[in-house]
Short mmCIF file of C-alpha atoms in Angstrom, two decimals:
data_model
loop_
_atom_site.label_atom_id
_atom_site.label_comp_id
_atom_site.label_asym_id
_atom_site.label_seq_id
_atom_site.Cartn_x
_atom_site.Cartn_y
_atom_site.Cartn_z
CA MET A 24 80.81 85.59 56.43
CA LYS A 25 81.83 82.23 57.87
CA ARG A 26 84.49 82.59 60.56
CA ASP A 27 87.33 80.13 61.19
CA TYR A 28 87.54 79.27 64.88
CA SER A 29 90.05 76.40 64.55
CA GLN A 30 92.99 78.50 65.73
CA PHE A 31 91.40 78.80 69.18
CA LEU A 32 90.61 75.08 69.60
CA PRO A 33 92.89 72.43 71.16
CA LEU A 34 94.42 69.67 69.07
CA ALA A 35 92.29 66.58 68.49
CA GLY A 36 93.40 63.87 70.90
CA ALA A 37 91.20 60.87 70.10
CA ALA A 38 93.07 57.94 68.56
CA SER A 39 90.42 57.50 65.84
CA VAL A 40 90.72 61.11 64.72
CA PRO A 41 93.73 62.10 62.58
CA ARG A 42 95.85 64.59 64.50
CA ARG A 43 95.95 67.93 62.70
CA ALA A 44 98.98 70.16 62.55
CA PRO A 45 99.22 72.73 65.39
CA THR A 46 98.02 76.24 64.65
CA ALA A 47 100.32 79.24 64.94
CA LEU A 48 98.79 80.03 68.34
CA GLU A 49 99.32 76.49 69.65
CA THR A 50 102.94 76.69 68.56
CA LEU A 51 103.20 79.81 70.74
CA GLY A 52 101.75 77.88 73.70
CA TRP A 53 98.02 78.63 73.40
CA ARG A 54 95.79 76.20 75.30
CA PRO A 55 92.19 75.86 76.56
CA PHE A 56 93.02 77.55 79.89
CA PHE A 57 93.48 80.84 78.04
CA ALA A 58 90.73 80.31 75.47
CA GLN A 59 88.15 79.82 78.24
CA GLN A 60 88.72 83.35 79.52
CA ALA A 61 87.00 85.01 76.56
CA SER A 62 84.17 84.42 74.12
CA ILE A 63 84.83 83.43 70.51
CA ASP A 64 83.72 86.90 69.39
CA ASP A 65 86.18 88.50 71.84
CA LEU A 66 88.97 86.31 70.49
CA ILE A 67 88.10 87.35 66.94
CA GLU A 68 87.85 91.07 67.70
CA THR A 69 90.88 91.14 69.99
CA PRO A 70 93.08 88.24 68.83
CA PRO A 71 95.37 86.47 71.32
CA VAL A 72 99.05 87.38 71.28
CA ARG A 73 101.93 86.25 73.47
CA VAL A 74 104.60 88.49 74.93
CA VAL A 75 107.84 87.16 73.47
CA GLU A 76 110.20 89.96 74.47
CA VAL A 77 110.29 92.75 77.04
CA HIS A 78 111.81 96.10 76.01
CA ARG A 79 112.10 99.32 77.95
CA ILE A 80 109.64 100.92 75.53
CA GLY A 81 107.11 98.11 75.52
CA LEU A 82 106.24 94.47 74.92
CA GLN A 83 106.95 92.62 71.68
CA VAL A 84 104.02 90.29 70.93
CA LEU A 85 103.34 87.53 68.42
CA GLY A 86 100.05 86.03 67.31
CA GLU A 87 98.20 84.77 64.26
CA GLU A 88 99.78 86.97 61.56
CA ILE A 89 100.57 89.57 64.25
CA ASP A 90 104.02 90.88 65.15
CA ALA A 91 103.63 94.13 67.07
CA LEU A 92 104.90 96.29 69.92
CA VAL A 93 102.53 97.07 72.80
CA PRO A 94 103.53 100.33 74.56
CA SER A 95 104.66 100.22 78.17
CA GLY A 96 101.95 100.38 80.80
CA LEU A 97 100.58 96.86 81.15
CA GLU A 98 101.74 94.87 84.18
CA ALA A 99 102.85 92.04 81.91
CA THR A 100 106.04 90.06 81.39
CA VAL A 101 107.52 87.62 78.93
CA GLY A 102 105.29 84.58 78.46
CA ASP A 103 102.06 86.45 79.19
CA TRP A 104 99.02 86.23 76.89
CA LEU A 105 97.09 89.34 75.86
CA LEU A 106 93.93 89.99 73.88
CA TYR A 107 95.36 92.46 71.39
CA ASP A 108 93.45 95.70 70.78
CA ARG A 109 94.56 96.76 67.31
CA ASN A 110 93.13 100.27 67.65
CA HIS A 111 94.46 100.89 71.15
CA PRO A 112 97.33 98.45 71.86
CA ALA A 113 97.92 99.90 75.34
CA ARG A 114 94.37 98.81 76.25
CA SER A 115 95.04 95.16 75.39
CA ARG A 116 93.65 92.78 78.00
CA LEU A 117 96.00 90.65 80.11
CA LEU A 118 94.74 87.06 80.54
CA ASP A 119 95.01 85.11 83.79
CA ARG A 120 98.23 83.12 84.13
CA THR A 121 98.94 79.47 84.79
CA SER A 122 102.11 80.48 86.65
CA LEU A 123 104.19 83.56 87.48
CA PHE A 124 107.81 84.02 88.53
CA LYS A 125 108.47 87.17 90.55
CA ARG A 126 111.02 88.55 92.98
CA ARG A 127 111.71 91.61 95.05
CA ALA A 128 113.60 93.93 92.70
CA PRO A 129 117.19 94.83 93.61
CA GLY A 130 117.57 98.12 95.46
CA LYS A 131 115.73 99.78 98.31
CA ASP A 132 112.48 100.90 96.65
CA ARG A 133 110.58 97.75 97.68
CA ARG A 134 109.21 97.01 94.22
CA LEU A 135 108.05 93.69 92.83
CA GLN A 136 109.68 92.55 89.58
CA LEU A 137 107.97 90.09 87.24
CA ILE A 138 110.33 87.57 85.65
CA ALA A 139 108.26 85.22 83.46
CA ALA A 140 104.70 83.92 83.15
CA ASN A 141 102.87 80.80 81.97
CA VAL A 142 105.88 78.53 82.44
CA ASP A 143 105.55 74.73 82.66
CA THR A 144 109.12 73.77 83.61
CA ALA A 145 111.94 75.79 85.18
CA LEU A 146 115.42 74.73 84.10
CA ILE A 147 117.56 75.90 87.02
CA VAL A 148 121.00 76.12 85.46
CA SER A 149 124.27 75.98 87.40
CA SER A 150 127.78 75.13 86.29
CA CYS A 151 130.14 72.59 87.81
CA ASN A 152 132.77 75.04 89.02
CA LEU A 153 133.42 77.54 91.81
CA ASP A 154 130.15 79.36 91.06
CA PHE A 155 128.09 76.31 92.13
CA SER A 156 125.94 77.15 95.16
CA VAL A 157 123.40 74.92 96.90
CA ALA A 158 121.83 77.95 98.60
CA ARG A 159 121.26 79.66 95.24
CA LEU A 160 119.76 76.50 93.74
CA GLU A 161 117.39 76.28 96.72
CA ARG A 162 116.24 79.84 96.09
CA TYR A 163 115.38 79.11 92.47
CA ALA A 164 113.71 75.83 93.43
CA ALA A 165 111.53 77.58 96.02
CA LEU A 166 110.62 80.20 93.41
CA ALA A 167 109.52 77.46 90.98
CA LEU A 168 107.58 75.49 93.59
CA GLU A 169 105.73 78.63 94.71
CA ALA A 170 104.67 79.19 91.08
CA LYS A 171 103.53 75.53 90.82
CA VAL A 172 106.15 74.98 88.10
CA THR A 173 108.22 71.80 87.76
CA PRO A 174 111.86 72.55 88.70
CA VAL A 175 114.70 70.69 86.98
CA ILE A 176 118.32 71.35 87.99
CA VAL A 177 120.64 71.37 84.98
CA LEU A 178 124.36 71.15 85.74
CA THR A 179 126.40 72.46 82.80
CA LYS A 180 130.15 72.12 82.16
CA ALA A 181 130.08 68.66 83.71
CA ASP A 182 132.74 67.70 81.15
CA LEU A 183 135.16 70.29 82.52
CA THR A 184 135.46 68.88 86.04
CA GLU A 185 137.16 65.73 87.26
CA LYS A 186 134.40 64.91 89.76
CA PRO A 187 130.98 65.86 88.34
CA SER A 188 129.43 63.28 90.69
CA ALA A 189 130.16 65.55 93.67
CA TYR A 190 128.11 68.37 92.14
CA VAL A 191 125.32 65.94 91.21
CA ALA A 192 125.21 64.56 94.77
CA ALA A 193 125.03 68.06 96.29
CA ALA A 194 122.19 69.03 93.93
CA ASP A 195 120.37 65.72 94.51
CA ALA A 196 120.38 66.39 98.27
CA ILE A 197 118.25 69.53 97.78
CA SER A 198 115.05 67.55 97.19
CA ASP A 199 114.06 63.99 96.31
CA SER A 200 111.40 65.32 93.94
CA ILE A 201 113.67 67.51 91.77
CA ALA A 202 115.45 65.92 88.81
CA VAL A 203 119.15 66.70 88.36
CA VAL A 204 120.61 66.57 84.83
CA PRO A 205 124.39 66.92 84.31
CA LEU A 206 125.44 67.66 80.73
CA ASN A 207 127.81 69.30 78.30
CA ALA A 208 125.84 72.18 76.75
CA LEU A 209 128.20 72.32 73.78
CA SER A 210 127.35 68.74 72.76
CA GLU A 211 124.21 66.92 71.60
CA GLU A 212 123.34 66.05 75.21
CA PRO A 213 120.83 68.90 75.87
CA THR A 214 118.50 67.68 73.10
CA SER A 215 118.46 64.09 74.37
CA LYS A 216 118.65 64.62 78.12
CA LEU A 217 115.99 67.37 78.23
CA ALA A 218 113.66 65.77 75.68
CA ASP A 219 111.08 64.76 78.33
CA TRP A 220 110.44 68.42 79.21
CA CYS A 221 111.15 70.17 75.90
CA THR A 222 108.05 69.08 73.95
CA ALA A 223 105.56 70.80 71.65
CA GLY A 224 103.35 73.38 73.37
CA GLN A 225 105.45 73.43 76.55
CA THR A 226 107.17 76.53 77.93
CA LEU A 227 110.53 76.25 79.68
CA ALA A 228 112.22 79.09 81.56
CA LEU A 229 115.98 79.04 82.02
CA LEU A 230 117.00 80.54 85.37
CA GLY A 231 120.45 81.03 86.83
CA SER A 232 123.42 83.31 87.28
CA SER A 233 125.43 84.87 84.47
CA GLY A 234 127.96 82.58 82.81
CA VAL A 235 126.40 79.25 83.83
CA GLY A 236 125.57 78.40 80.22
CA LYS A 237 121.90 79.37 79.79
CA SER A 238 122.41 80.95 76.37
CA THR A 239 124.63 78.08 75.25
CA LEU A 240 121.87 75.70 76.36
CA VAL A 241 119.28 77.67 74.38
CA ASN A 242 121.46 77.51 71.27
CA ALA A 243 121.90 73.75 71.71
CA LEU A 244 118.14 73.15 72.00
CA LEU A 245 117.43 75.42 69.03
CA GLY A 246 120.09 73.79 66.91
CA GLU A 247 121.45 77.18 65.92
CA LYS A 248 123.29 80.17 67.38
CA ALA A 249 120.28 82.33 68.24
CA THR A 250 121.72 83.96 71.37
CA LYS A 251 125.07 85.53 72.16
CA THR A 252 127.41 83.72 74.54
CA SER A 253 130.60 84.69 76.37
CA GLY A 254 133.19 83.15 78.66
CA ILE A 255 133.64 83.34 82.42
CA ARG A 256 136.18 85.19 84.55
CA GLU A 257 139.09 82.90 85.30
CA ASP A 258 139.67 84.19 88.84
CA ASP A 259 136.29 83.20 90.30
CA ASP A 260 134.39 81.29 87.56
CA LYS A 261 131.71 84.01 87.56
CA GLY A 262 130.12 84.87 84.25
CA ARG A 263 129.46 87.99 82.24
CA HIS A 264 125.96 89.10 81.22
CA THR A 265 125.17 88.09 77.63
CA THR A 266 121.35 88.07 77.82
CA SER A 267 120.19 91.63 78.47
CA ARG A 268 116.44 91.11 78.30
CA ARG A 269 113.86 88.37 78.79
CA GLN A 270 112.73 86.78 75.54
CA ILE A 271 111.21 83.60 74.08
CA HIS A 272 112.81 81.34 71.50
CA PHE A 273 111.00 78.44 69.83
CA THR A 274 112.60 75.06 69.12
CA PRO A 275 111.91 73.10 65.93
CA GLN A 276 109.76 70.78 68.07
CA GLY A 277 107.47 73.67 69.09
CA CYS A 278 108.79 74.18 72.63
CA ALA A 279 109.05 77.74 73.94
CA LEU A 280 112.30 78.63 75.73
CA ILE A 281 112.37 81.73 77.92
CA ASP A 282 115.93 83.00 78.31
CA THR A 283 116.39 85.36 81.25
CA PRO A 284 119.31 87.63 82.24
CA GLY A 285 121.54 86.25 84.97
CA MET A 286 120.37 87.14 88.47
CA ARG A 287 123.03 87.56 91.13
CA GLU A 288 120.42 88.68 93.65
CA LEU A 289 117.21 86.67 94.00
CA GLN A 290 115.17 88.07 96.87
CA LEU A 291 112.15 85.83 97.51
CA THR A 292 108.78 87.36 98.35
CA ASP A 293 105.27 85.90 98.62
CA SER A 294 106.95 82.48 98.44
CA GLU A 295 106.00 80.97 101.79
CA GLU A 296 104.49 77.83 100.24
CA GLY A 297 107.45 77.34 97.91
CA VAL A 298 109.93 77.49 100.80
CA ALA A 299 107.76 75.13 102.85
CA ASP A 300 107.48 72.66 99.94
CA LEU A 301 111.24 72.66 99.36
CA PHE A 302 112.00 72.11 103.05
CA SER A 303 108.98 69.91 103.75
CA ASP A 304 110.97 67.63 106.07
CA LEU A 305 112.03 70.56 108.28
CA ALA A 306 108.53 72.04 108.16
CA ALA A 307 107.17 68.69 109.38
CA PHE A 308 109.49 68.78 112.40
CA ALA A 309 108.56 72.42 113.06
CA GLY A 310 104.90 71.42 113.17
CA GLN A 311 105.66 69.15 116.14
CA CYS A 312 107.13 71.91 118.32
CA ARG A 313 105.43 72.52 121.66
CA PHE A 314 104.85 76.22 120.94
CA ARG A 315 103.28 77.47 117.73
CA ASP A 316 105.56 80.54 117.64
CA CYS A 317 108.73 78.51 118.28
CA GLN A 318 111.84 80.15 116.82
CA HIS A 319 113.69 76.79 116.79
CA GLU A 320 116.60 78.08 118.82
CA SER A 321 116.52 77.32 122.54
CA GLU A 322 112.80 77.03 123.29
CA PRO A 323 111.69 74.00 125.33
CA GLY A 324 109.91 71.35 123.31
CA CYS A 325 111.48 72.36 119.98
CA ALA A 326 111.15 69.32 117.71
CA LEU A 327 113.67 70.72 115.24
CA GLN A 328 116.39 71.12 117.86
CA ALA A 329 115.66 67.60 119.11
CA ALA A 330 115.99 66.23 115.56
CA LEU A 331 119.23 68.19 115.17
CA GLU A 332 120.65 66.58 118.33
CA ARG A 333 119.66 63.14 117.03
CA GLY A 334 121.53 63.81 113.79
CA GLU A 335 118.36 63.69 111.70
CA VAL A 336 118.76 67.26 110.43
CA ASP A 337 121.71 68.80 108.59
CA PRO A 338 122.64 71.97 110.54
CA ALA A 339 123.77 73.81 107.37
CA ARG A 340 120.46 73.04 105.64
CA LEU A 341 118.53 74.11 108.73
CA ALA A 342 120.41 77.43 108.74
CA ARG A 343 119.62 78.01 105.05
CA TRP A 344 115.93 77.24 105.62
CA ARG A 345 115.72 79.67 108.53
CA LYS A 346 117.45 82.36 106.49
CA LEU A 347 115.15 81.90 103.47
CA ALA A 348 112.00 81.80 105.60
CA ALA A 349 113.01 84.97 107.48
CA GLU A 350 113.91 86.76 104.24
CA GLU A 351 110.61 85.78 102.62
CA ARG A 352 108.60 87.05 105.60
CA TYR A 353 110.50 90.35 105.64
CA ASN A 354 110.19 90.98 101.90
CA ALA A 355 106.51 90.03 101.86
CA ALA A 356 105.85 92.45 104.73
CA THR A 357 107.79 95.35 103.19
CA LEU A 358 106.11 94.88 99.80
CA ALA A 359 102.72 94.76 101.52
CA GLU A 360 103.58 98.06 103.23
CA ARG A 361 104.49 99.61 99.87
CA ARG A 362 101.27 98.37 98.27
CA ALA A 363 99.25 99.81 101.15
CA ARG A 364 101.12 103.11 100.91
CA ASP A 365 100.64 103.29 97.13
CA LYS A 366 96.94 102.48 97.55
CA SER A 367 96.55 105.23 100.15
CA PHE A 368 98.38 107.69 97.92
CA GLY A 369 96.15 106.77 95.00
CA LYS A 370 93.03 107.40 97.08
CA MET A 371 94.38 110.80 98.12
CA VAL A 372 95.10 111.76 94.49
CA ARG A 373 91.61 110.71 93.40
CA ALA A 374 90.03 112.66 96.27
CA ILE A 375 91.99 115.82 95.41
CA THR A 376 91.11 115.45 91.72
CA LYS A 377 87.45 114.99 92.55
CA HIS A 378 87.47 118.01 94.87
CA HIS A 379 89.22 120.16 92.27
CA LYS A 380 86.75 119.12 89.58
CA LYS A 381 83.79 119.98 91.83
CA ARG A 382 85.26 123.42 92.61
CA MET A 383 85.71 124.10 88.90
CA GLU A 384 82.11 123.08 88.22
CA ASP A 385 80.82 125.33 91.04
CA TRP A 386 82.95 128.22 89.78
#
């Protein structure tokens, strides 16, 4: 029987070749990076599916004529690609990712929480009101840069403030390489102003606190009310949770939008490069210090302190960088300790099981 492999192949790009319509997989975000991780026979026997929603009981996946629930157990998150085992869904194979957003989970158990995978652009959403925070935006930006994802700062509710330019200026100062887009999410502006990033085959993740307008933004890009929205508290402009789980929506143009629950606490971990990229100017000064282990406080030959005295460094920004860098180092160390402890415990369990099995065989 002749097999149809077209669903696994990229779109024709040559000008002389008529461009065919995207397959169902390409609409979901399938690309050569994923196809190259398996043989054609593997892709036929275990067809590719994408995780479009994360439930407590498992992962909702979509593929070519596949809409199924994979039981909990896989270390996967929304946006991931799996090779779906129809007979044993829990044994489905997780494909390597192009990018991964993760954080240290809230609480004291030192766990790592996966947020989203295989994202091309991170829309870091903040509103132009009392909830606006440069420090929070920097955290999200560092998270995106660590994942090698393009960050874009989207300022919603710009129509509700008398001076939106002040919010734009504060966001612009975070990095020269990060675009800042002010808009009214309840208008037609999201479709036009975000058109450069929201294109066919691309995956966008919306990140931000509750009430900043992520769900409203999703609805605007979809052209329909696909997600629930709610207002903010009048006393502090803080929002209420409306998105309770991570899920993907698809625009009419074929762009995947990952809506995530609002995160009040974003503890960075394993994000050293992202923090360094975001504060590359400060990192450059730090590299000129006389001592390699300089703490940038009162040590002799500290290039950062010298730049601060010359007025070349914003003291508030320097304080935020030091805080983020220290937090990242601490969280990375504590998570490494947990991983080592879990690994040691696993070895002990396997040794006991092996010993018990041998005793039973001897008996």
